[in-house]
Coordinates of C-alpha atoms in Angstrom, one line a residue:
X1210 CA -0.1 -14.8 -17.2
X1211 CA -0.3 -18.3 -16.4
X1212 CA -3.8 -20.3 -15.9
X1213 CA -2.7 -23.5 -14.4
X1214 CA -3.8 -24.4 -11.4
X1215 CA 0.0 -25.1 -9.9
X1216 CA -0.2 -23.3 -6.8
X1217 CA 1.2 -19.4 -7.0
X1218 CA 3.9 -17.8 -4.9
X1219 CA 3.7 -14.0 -5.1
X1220 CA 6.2 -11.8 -4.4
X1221 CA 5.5 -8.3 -3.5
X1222 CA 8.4 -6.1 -4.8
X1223 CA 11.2 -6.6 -7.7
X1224 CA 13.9 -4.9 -5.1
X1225 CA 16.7 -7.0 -3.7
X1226 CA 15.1 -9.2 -1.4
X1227 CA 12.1 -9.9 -4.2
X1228 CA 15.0 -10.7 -7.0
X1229 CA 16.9 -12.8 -5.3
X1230 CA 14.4 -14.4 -3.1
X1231 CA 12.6 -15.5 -6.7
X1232 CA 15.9 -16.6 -8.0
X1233 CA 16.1 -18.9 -4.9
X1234 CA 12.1 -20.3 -5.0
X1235 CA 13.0 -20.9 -9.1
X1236 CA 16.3 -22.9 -8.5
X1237 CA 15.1 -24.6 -5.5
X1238 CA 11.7 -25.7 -6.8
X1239 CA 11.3 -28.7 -9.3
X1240 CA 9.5 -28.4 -12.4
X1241 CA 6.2 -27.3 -12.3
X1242 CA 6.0 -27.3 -8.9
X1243 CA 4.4 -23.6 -8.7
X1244 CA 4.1 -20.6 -10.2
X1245 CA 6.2 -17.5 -9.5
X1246 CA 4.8 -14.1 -9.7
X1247 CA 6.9 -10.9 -9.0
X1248 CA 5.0 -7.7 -9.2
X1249 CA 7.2 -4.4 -8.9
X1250 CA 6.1 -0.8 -10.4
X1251 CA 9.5 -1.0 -12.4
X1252 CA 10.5 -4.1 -14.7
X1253 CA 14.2 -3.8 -13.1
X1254 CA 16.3 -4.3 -9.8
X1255 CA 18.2 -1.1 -8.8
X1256 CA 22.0 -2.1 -6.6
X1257 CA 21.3 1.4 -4.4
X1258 CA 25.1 0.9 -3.0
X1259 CA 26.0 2.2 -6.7
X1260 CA 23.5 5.3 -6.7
X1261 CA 26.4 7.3 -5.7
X1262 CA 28.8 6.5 -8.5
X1263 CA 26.2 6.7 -10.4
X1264 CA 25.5 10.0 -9.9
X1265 CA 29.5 10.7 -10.2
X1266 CA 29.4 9.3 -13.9
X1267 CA 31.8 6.4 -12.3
X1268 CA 29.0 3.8 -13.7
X1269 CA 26.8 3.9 -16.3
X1270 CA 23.1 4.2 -15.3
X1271 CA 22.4 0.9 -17.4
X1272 CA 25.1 -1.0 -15.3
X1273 CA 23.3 -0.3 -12.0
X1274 CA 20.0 -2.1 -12.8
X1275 CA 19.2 -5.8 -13.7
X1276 CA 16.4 -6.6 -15.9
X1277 CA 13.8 -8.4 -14.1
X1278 CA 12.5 -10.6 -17.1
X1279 CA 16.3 -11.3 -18.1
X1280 CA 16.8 -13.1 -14.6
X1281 CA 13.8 -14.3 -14.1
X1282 CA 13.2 -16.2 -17.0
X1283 CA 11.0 -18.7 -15.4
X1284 CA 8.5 -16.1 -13.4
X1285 CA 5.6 -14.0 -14.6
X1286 CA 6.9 -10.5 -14.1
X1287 CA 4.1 -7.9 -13.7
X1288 CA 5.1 -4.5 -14.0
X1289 CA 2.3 -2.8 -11.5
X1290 CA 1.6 -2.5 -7.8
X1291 CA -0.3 -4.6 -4.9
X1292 CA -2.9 -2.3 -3.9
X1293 CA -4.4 -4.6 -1.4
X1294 CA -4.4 -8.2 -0.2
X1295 CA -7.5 -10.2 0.9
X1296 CA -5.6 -12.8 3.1
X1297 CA -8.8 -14.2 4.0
X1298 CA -9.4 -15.2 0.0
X1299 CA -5.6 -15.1 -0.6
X1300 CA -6.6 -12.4 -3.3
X1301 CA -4.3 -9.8 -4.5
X1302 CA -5.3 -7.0 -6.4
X1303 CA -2.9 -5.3 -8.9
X1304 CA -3.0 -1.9 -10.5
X1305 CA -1.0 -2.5 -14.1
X1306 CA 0.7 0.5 -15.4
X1307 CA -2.2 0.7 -17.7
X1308 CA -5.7 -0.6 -17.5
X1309 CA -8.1 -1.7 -15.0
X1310 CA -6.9 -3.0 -11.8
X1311 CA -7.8 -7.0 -11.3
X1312 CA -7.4 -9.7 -8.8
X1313 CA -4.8 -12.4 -8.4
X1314 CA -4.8 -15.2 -6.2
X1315 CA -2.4 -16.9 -4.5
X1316 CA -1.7 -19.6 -2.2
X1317 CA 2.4 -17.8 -0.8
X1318 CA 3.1 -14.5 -0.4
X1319 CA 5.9 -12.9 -0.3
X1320 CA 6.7 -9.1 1.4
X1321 CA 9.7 -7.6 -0.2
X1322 CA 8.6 -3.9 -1.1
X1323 CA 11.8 -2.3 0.4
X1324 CA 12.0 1.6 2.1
X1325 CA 10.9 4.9 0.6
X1326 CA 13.1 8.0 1.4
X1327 CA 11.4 9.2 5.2
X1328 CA 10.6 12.9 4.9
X1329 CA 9.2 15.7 7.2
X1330 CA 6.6 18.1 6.7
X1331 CA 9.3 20.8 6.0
X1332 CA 8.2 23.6 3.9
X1333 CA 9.7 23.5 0.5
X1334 CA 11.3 20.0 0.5
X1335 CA 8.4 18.8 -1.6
X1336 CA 9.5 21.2 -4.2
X1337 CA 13.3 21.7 -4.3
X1338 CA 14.4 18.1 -2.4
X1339 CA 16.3 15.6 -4.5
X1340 CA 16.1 11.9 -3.4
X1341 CA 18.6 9.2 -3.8
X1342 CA 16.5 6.2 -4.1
X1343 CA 16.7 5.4 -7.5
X1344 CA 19.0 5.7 -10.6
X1345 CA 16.0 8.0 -12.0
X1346 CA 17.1 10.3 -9.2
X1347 CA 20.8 9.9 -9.5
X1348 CA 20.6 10.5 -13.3
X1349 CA 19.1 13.5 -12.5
X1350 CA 21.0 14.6 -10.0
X1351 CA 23.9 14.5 -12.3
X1352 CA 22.7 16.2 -14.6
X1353 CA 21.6 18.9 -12.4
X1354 CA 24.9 19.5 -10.6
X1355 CA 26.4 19.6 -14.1
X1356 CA 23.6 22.3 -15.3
X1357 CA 24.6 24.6 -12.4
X1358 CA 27.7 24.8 -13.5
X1359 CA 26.9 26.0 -16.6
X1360 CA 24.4 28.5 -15.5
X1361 CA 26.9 30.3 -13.0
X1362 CA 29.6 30.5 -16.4
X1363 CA 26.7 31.9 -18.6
X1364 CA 25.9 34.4 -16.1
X1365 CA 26.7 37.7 -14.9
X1366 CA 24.4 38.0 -11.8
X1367 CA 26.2 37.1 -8.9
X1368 CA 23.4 36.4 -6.7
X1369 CA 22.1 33.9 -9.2
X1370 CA 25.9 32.5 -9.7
X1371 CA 26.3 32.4 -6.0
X1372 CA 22.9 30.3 -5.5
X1373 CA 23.8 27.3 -8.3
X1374 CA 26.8 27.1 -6.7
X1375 CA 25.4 26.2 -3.4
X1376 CA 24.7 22.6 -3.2
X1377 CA 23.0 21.0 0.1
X1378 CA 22.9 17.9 1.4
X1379 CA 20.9 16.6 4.5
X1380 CA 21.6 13.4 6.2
X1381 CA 25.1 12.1 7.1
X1382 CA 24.8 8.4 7.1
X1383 CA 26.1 6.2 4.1
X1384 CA 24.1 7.7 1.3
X1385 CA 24.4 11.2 2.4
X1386 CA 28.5 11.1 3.0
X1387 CA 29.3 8.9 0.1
X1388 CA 26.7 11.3 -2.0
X1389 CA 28.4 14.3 -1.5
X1390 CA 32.0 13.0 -1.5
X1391 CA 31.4 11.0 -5.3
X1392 CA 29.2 14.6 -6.0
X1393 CA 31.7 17.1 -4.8
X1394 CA 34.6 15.0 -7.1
X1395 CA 32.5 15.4 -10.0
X1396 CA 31.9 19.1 -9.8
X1397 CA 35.4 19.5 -8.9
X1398 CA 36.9 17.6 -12.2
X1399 CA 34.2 19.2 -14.4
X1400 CA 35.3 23.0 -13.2
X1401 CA 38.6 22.5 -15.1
X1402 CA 36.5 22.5 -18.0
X1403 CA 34.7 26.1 -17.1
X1404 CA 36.4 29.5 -17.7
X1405 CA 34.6 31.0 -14.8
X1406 CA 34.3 28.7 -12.5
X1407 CA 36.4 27.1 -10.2
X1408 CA 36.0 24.4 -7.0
X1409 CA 37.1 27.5 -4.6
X1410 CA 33.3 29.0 -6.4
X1411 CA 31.8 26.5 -4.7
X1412 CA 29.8 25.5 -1.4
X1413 CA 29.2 22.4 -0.4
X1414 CA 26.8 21.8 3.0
X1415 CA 26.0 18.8 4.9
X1416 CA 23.9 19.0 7.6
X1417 CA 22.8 16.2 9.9
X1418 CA 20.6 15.6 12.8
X1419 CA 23.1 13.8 15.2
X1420 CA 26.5 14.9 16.5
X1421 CA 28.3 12.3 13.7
X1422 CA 28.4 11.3 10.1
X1423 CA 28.6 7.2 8.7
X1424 CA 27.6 5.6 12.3
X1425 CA 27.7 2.4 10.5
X1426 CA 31.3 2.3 10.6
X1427 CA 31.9 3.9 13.8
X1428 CA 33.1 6.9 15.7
X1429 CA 36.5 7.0 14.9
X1430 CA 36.3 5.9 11.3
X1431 CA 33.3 8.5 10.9
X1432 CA 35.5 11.2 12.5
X1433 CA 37.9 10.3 9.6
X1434 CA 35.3 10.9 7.3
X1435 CA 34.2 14.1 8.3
X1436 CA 38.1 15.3 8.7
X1437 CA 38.5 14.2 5.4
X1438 CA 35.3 15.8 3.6
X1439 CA 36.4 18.9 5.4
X1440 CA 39.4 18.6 4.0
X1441 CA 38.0 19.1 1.0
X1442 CA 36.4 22.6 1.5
X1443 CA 33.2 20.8 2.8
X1444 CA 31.1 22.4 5.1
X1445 CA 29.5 19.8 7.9
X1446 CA 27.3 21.1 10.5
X1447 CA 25.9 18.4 13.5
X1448 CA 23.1 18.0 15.7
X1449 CA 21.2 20.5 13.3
X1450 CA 18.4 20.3 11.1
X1451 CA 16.4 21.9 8.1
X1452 CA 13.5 24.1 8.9
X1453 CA 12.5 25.1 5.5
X1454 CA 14.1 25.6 1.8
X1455 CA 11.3 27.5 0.2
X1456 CA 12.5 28.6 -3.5
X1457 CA 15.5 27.3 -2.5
X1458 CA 16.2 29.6 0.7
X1459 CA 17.4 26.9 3.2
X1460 CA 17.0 27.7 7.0
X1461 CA 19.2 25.7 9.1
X1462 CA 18.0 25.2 12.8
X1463 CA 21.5 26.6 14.2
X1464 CA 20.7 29.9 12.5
X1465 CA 22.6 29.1 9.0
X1466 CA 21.0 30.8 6.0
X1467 CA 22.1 29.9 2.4
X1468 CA 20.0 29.8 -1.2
X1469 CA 20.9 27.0 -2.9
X1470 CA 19.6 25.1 -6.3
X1471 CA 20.4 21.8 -5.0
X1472 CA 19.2 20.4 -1.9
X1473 CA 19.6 16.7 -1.4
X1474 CA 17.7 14.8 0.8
X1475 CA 19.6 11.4 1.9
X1476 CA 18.0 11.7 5.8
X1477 CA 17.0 8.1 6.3
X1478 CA 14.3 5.7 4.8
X1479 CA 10.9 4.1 5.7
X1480 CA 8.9 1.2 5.5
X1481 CA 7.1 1.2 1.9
X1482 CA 3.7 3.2 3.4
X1483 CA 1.4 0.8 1.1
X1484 CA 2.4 -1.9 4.0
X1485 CA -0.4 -0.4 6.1
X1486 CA -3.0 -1.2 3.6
X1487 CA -2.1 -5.0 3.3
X1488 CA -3.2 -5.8 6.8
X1489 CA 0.0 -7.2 8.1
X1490 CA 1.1 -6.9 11.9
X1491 CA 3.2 -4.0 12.0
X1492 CA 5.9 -3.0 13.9
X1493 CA 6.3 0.5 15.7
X1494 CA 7.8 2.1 12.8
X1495 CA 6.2 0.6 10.4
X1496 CA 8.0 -3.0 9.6
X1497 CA 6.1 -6.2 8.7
X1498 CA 7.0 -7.9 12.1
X1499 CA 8.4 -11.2 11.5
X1500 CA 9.8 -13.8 13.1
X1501 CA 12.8 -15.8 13.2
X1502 CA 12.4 -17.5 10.3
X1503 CA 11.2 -14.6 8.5
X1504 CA 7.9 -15.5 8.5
X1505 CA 5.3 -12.9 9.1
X1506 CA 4.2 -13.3 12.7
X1507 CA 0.6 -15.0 13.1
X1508 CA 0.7 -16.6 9.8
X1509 CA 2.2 -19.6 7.8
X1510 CA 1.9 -18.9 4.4
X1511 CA 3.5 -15.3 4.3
X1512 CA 6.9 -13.9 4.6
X1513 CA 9.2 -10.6 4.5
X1514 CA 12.5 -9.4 4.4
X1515 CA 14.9 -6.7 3.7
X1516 CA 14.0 -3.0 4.6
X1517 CA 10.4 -3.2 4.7
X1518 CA 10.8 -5.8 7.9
X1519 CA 11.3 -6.2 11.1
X1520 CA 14.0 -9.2 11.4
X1521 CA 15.2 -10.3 15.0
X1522 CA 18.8 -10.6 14.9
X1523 CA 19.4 -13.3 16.2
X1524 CA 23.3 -13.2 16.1
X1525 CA 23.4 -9.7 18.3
X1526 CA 20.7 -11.2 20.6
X1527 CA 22.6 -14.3 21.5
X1528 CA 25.6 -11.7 22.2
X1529 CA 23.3 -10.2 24.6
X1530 CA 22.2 -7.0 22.7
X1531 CA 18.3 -6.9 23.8
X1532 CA 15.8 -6.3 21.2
X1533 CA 18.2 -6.4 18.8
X1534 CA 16.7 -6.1 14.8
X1535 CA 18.9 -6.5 11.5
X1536 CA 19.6 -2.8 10.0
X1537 CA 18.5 -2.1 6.8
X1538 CA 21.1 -3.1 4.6
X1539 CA 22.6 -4.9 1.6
X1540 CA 24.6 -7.4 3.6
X1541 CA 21.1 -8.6 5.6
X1542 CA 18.8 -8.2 2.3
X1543 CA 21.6 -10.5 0.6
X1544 CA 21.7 -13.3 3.0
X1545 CA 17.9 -12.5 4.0
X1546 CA 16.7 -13.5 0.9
X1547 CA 18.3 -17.1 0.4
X1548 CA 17.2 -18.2 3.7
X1549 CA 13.2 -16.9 3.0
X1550 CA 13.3 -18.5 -0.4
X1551 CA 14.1 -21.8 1.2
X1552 CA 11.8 -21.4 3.8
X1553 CA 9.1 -20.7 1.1
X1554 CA 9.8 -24.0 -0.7
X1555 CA 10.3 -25.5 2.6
X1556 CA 6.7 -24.4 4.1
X1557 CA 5.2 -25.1 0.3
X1558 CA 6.7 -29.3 1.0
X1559 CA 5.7 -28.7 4.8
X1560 CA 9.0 -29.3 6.0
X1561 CA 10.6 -27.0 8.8
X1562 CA 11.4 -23.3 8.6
X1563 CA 15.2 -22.2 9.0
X1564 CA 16.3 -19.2 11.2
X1565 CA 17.4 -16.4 9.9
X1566 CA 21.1 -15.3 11.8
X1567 CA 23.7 -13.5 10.7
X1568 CA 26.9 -11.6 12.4
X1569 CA 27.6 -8.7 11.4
X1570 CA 30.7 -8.4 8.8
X1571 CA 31.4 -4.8 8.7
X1572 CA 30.8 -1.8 6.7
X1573 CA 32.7 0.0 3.8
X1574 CA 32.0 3.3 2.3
X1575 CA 33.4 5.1 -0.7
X1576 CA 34.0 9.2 0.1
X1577 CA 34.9 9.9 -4.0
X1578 CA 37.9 8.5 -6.2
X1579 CA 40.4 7.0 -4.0
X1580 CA 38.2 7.5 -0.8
X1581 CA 36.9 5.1 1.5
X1582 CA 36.7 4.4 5.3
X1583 CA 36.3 0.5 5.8
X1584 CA 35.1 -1.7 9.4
X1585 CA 35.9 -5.3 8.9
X1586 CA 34.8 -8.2 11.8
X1587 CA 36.6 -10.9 12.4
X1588 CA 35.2 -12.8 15.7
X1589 CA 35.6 -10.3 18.4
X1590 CA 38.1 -7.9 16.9
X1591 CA 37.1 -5.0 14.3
X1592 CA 39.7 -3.9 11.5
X1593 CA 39.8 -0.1 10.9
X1594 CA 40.7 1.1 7.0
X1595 CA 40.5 4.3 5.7
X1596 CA 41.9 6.1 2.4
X1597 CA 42.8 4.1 -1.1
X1598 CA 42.9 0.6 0.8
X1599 CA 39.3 1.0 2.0
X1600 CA 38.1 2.4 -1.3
X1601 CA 39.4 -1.0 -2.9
X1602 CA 37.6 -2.6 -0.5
X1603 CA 34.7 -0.9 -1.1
X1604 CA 34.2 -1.6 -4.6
X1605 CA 35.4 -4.8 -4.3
X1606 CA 32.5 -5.8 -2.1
X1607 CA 30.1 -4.1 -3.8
X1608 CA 31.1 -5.0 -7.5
X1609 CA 30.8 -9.2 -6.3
X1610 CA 27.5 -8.6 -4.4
X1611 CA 26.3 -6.7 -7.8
X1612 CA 23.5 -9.5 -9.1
X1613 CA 24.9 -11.5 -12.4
X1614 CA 27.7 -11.8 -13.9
X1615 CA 26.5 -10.0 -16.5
X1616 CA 25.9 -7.0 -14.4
X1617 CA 29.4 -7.7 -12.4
X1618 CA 31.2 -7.7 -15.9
X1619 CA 29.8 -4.4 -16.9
X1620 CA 30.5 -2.6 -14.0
X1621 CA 33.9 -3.6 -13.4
X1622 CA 34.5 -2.4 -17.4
X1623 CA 33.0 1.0 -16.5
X1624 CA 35.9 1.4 -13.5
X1625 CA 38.8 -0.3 -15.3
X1626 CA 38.2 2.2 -18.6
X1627 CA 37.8 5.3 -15.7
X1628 CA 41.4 4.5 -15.0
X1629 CA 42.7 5.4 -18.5
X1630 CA 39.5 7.5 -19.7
X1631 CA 38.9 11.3 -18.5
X1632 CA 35.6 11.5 -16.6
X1633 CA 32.6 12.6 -18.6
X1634 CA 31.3 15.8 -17.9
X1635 CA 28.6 16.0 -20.2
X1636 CA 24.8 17.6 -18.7
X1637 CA 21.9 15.9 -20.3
X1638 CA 19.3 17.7 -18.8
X1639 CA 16.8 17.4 -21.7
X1640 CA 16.1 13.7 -21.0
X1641 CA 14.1 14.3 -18.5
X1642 CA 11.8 16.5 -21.2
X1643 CA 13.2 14.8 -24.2
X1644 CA 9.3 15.5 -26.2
X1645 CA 10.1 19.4 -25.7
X1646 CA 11.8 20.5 -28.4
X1647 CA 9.8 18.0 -30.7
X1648 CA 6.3 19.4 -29.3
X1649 CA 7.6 23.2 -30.0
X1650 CA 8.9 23.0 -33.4
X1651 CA 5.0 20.7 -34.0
X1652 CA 3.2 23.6 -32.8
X1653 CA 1.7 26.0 -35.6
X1654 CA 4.0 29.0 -36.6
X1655 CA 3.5 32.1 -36.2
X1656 CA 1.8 34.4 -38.7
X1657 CA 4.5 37.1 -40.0
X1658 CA 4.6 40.6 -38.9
X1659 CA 3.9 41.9 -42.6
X1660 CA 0.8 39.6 -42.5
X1661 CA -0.6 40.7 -39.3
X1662 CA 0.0 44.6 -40.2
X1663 CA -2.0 43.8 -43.3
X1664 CA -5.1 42.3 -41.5
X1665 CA -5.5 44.9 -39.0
X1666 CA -5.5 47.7 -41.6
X1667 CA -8.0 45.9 -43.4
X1668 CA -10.3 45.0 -40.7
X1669 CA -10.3 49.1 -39.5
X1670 CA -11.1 49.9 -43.3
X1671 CA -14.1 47.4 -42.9

C-alpha cells in the first residue's frame, strides 16, 4: 500500500459503479494528485447482465469478469471488506482475506457496494436456494442442471428421476425470465445427448409474486414473454409465492406441491446489509440516500451510486413522476459512475458538483438462443421488439457496455464460434470440491481382510 501523504480516495466495492467510477477519478486526476484505493472481497468485476449465458455455457465464465488490478493499474486494489467507517477520523477499517483487520484513512469516500440477493425467512431456502448473483453461482448452477440430468439417466427410481427433473425458479423479473429461458435451452440441447431422457421428462416452474413477468419492459412485451416461455413447455404461475422447499419439497402458496433438486432464487435484490454499520443516512429500504449530485446527503466528502443508493431521478421528476428514484440497473450504474467520479475530482479541486439525470433508454432481455423481447425510447414514443431482432439487440447492448475491449473481444469470440460450434454439455461438478478425490486417495489404506482375520485370531489365542 502506498505511504505518501497525497490525499486518499477510497472506494467501497470493486462492482460496477466502484470500477468504472475509479477508472474515471484515475483518468481525470493529474499525476500524483491522490491516491486511489478500491477495496472489494473479490479481486474482479462481474457484468451480472451475462450471468445468464453464463450459466447456458453461451460465455465462458472467464469472459464475464474483469480483473481489477489489470484495469486499474494505477490504484491499490485490496482484496478484503470495509467493516466500519469512523467518519469522524475519516478511518476505515478493513478485514483482508487473511490476517488481522487494520485501519485506513482517508480523506474521499466512495459507496459503491452494490445489492445482495433479498431473501425471506422461508424454511429450506437457506439449504436448497440457488442465487444468481455471481459467476460462482452461475458456474454452479450449470453444472448442477447438467448433473441432474445425468442422475435421472443413471437411475431406475422414478421418484428420484422425477425430482432432478424438476427445476424451480422464483422471481419473474429480468434475472428470473432470462434464467430460465437461457437454463431451459441448455437442458433441452444437452437431452439429445441422454438415452433416457428427453425435454418432454422435464418440468420447468416459475413462480412469481405479482400478476406479470419482465415489468421492465412492459405489459405487453412481458405478456409476450410469458406466451413464449409457455410455449416452451414452461410452467408460470402469478401472484403466488414459496412457502417452504424443505429437502427440496416446494409448497407453493396457491396449493402447488412439487420436489424438485433445483430451486432458483432470482426474487429481487437489496442494499449490501453492511451499509447499516457505516453510519450513513439511509433510506427506507435500505439505500445510502443521496442527492442530486450523488453525493451522500449531509456530507461533502462522500458519495454513492449504483444499487446500493438511493438516486433521485431527476429526468422522471422533471416529467412529473413524484418521488421518482433511478432503478437498479446497468444503464444508471454505467452513466452513474462517470458523473460521481467527476464530481469526486471536482469536490477534491473545490469546484461545483454536476447532477446526476438520465432518461430512460429502454430495456432488452434475452429469453434463450434467438429470444429476446426489446423496449426502445426515443423522446415520447417507445419501440416494441420481440423474437430474433430483440435478441440482437440484446447482446448488442450488452456486449458494448461489457468493460474493455479486451473483455468486449472475448465475448463476442465466445458467440461468433457458438454459431458454428455445438453447445458444450459437459458437468464439472467436482470443481466445486476439486481437493476430494486428492484427500481420499492421501488417506491411509485400509488393512486387508487376510490381515485383519489374522490379528483377531491371535489376540483371542492371547
Amino acid at each position: 500500500m502506498s505511504t505518501t501523504e497525497r490525499p486518499r480516495i477510497l472506494v467501497v466495492g470493486g462492482g460496477y459503479v466502484g470500477l468504472y467510477a475509479a477508472r474515471r477519478i484515475l483518468k481525470k486526476m493529474r499525476y500524483g494528485e491522490a491516491t486511489v484505493t478500491v477495496v472489494d472481497p473479490r479481486s474482479y468485476m462481474t457484468y451480472q447482465p451475462f450471468l445468464p449465458e453464463t450459466a447456458a455455457g453461451n460465455i465462458s465464465p472467464r469472459h464475464v469478469v474483469v480483473p481489477l488490478r489489470r484495469v486499474l493499474p494505477k490504484a491499490e486494489v485490496l482484496t478484503g471488506r470495509v467493516t466500519t467507517i469512523d467518519q469522524d477520523r475519516k478511518v476505515a477499517t478493513i478485514a483482508p482475506l487473511v490476517g488481522e483487520a487494520y485501519e485506513l484513512p482517508f480523506d474521499y469516500l466512495v459507496i459503491a457496494l452494490g445489492a445482495v440477493s433479498r431473501t425471506f425467512p422461508i424454511p429450506g431456502l437457506a439449504e436448497q436456494g440457488i442465487g444468481m448473483k455471481g459467476v460462482e453461482e452461475a458456474i454452479g448452477l450449470r453444472n448442477h442442471v447438467l448433473e441432474q440430468l445425468d442422475k435421472a439417466d443413471s437411475t431406475t427410481d422414478e421418484e428420484i428421476r422425477r425430482k432432478a427433473l424438476t427445476f424451480v425458479f422464483i422471481g419473474g423479473g429480468f434475472a428470473g425470465a432470462e434464467t430460465i429461458g437461457e437454463v431451459e435451452d441448455l437442458a433441452r440441447d444437452a437431452a439429445k445427448y441422454y438415452k433416457t431422457v428427453s425435454r418432454e421428462d422435464m418440468r420447468f416452474v416459475l413462480v412469481d409474486a405479482a400478476d406479470k413477468i419482465l415489468p421492465e419492459v412492459g405489459p405487453k412485451l412481458g405478456l409476450y414473454g410469458k406466451e413464449h416461455l409457455e410455449s416452451r413447455g414452461v410452467e408460470i404461475y402469478l401472484s403466488t409465492s414459496m412457502d417452504s422447499c424443505v429437502d427440496g419439497h416446494v409448497v407453493l402458496k396457491n396449493g402447488l406441491e412439487v420436489d424438485s433438486n433445483t430451486i432458483v432464487w432470482t426474487a429481487g435484490v437489496k442494499p449490501n446489509p453492511v451499509l447499516a454499520r457505516y453510519g450513513l443516512p439511509l433510506g427506507p429500504r435500505g439505500h445510502v440516500d443521496t442527492s442530486e449530485t450523488l453525493q451522500v446527503q449531509g456530507t461533502d466528502y462522500i458519495w454513492a451510486a449504483g444499487d446500493n443508493a438511493q438516486v433521485p431521478d431527476v429526468a422522471a421528476r422533471k416529467a412529473g413522476v413524484e418521488n421518482a428514484w433511478c432503478p437498479p440497473n446497468a444503464q444508471h450504474a454505467l452513466r452513474q459512475a462517470k458523473v460521481l467520479g467527476d464530481n469526486v475530482v471536482s469536490g477534491m479541486r473545490g469546484f461545483p458538483q454536476k447532477t446526476y439525470s438520465h432518461a430512460n433508454k429502454g430495456a432488452v432481455a434475452g429469453l434463450g438462443l434467438h429470444k429476446g423481447v426489446a423496449m426502445i425510447v426515443f423522446g415520447k414514443m417507445k419501440i416494441k421488439v420481440r423474437g430474433r431482432l430483440a435478441w440482437y439487440m440484446h447482446r448488442g447492448y450488452h456486449g458494448m457496455a461489457m468493460p474493455t475491449w479486451n473483455r468486449k473481444i472475448r465475448v463476442f469470440a465466445d458467440w461468433t464460434l457458438g454459431m458454428f460450434l455445438k453447445r458444450e454439455v459437459v458437468a464439472l461438478g467436482a470443481l466445486e470440491t476439486p481437493r476430494e478425490e486428492f484427500y481420499e486417495a492421501a488417506k491411509p489404506a485400509p488393512a486387508p481382510a487376510a490381515a485383519k482375520t489374522e490379528s483377531k485370531t491371535e489376540a483371542k489365542a492371547s
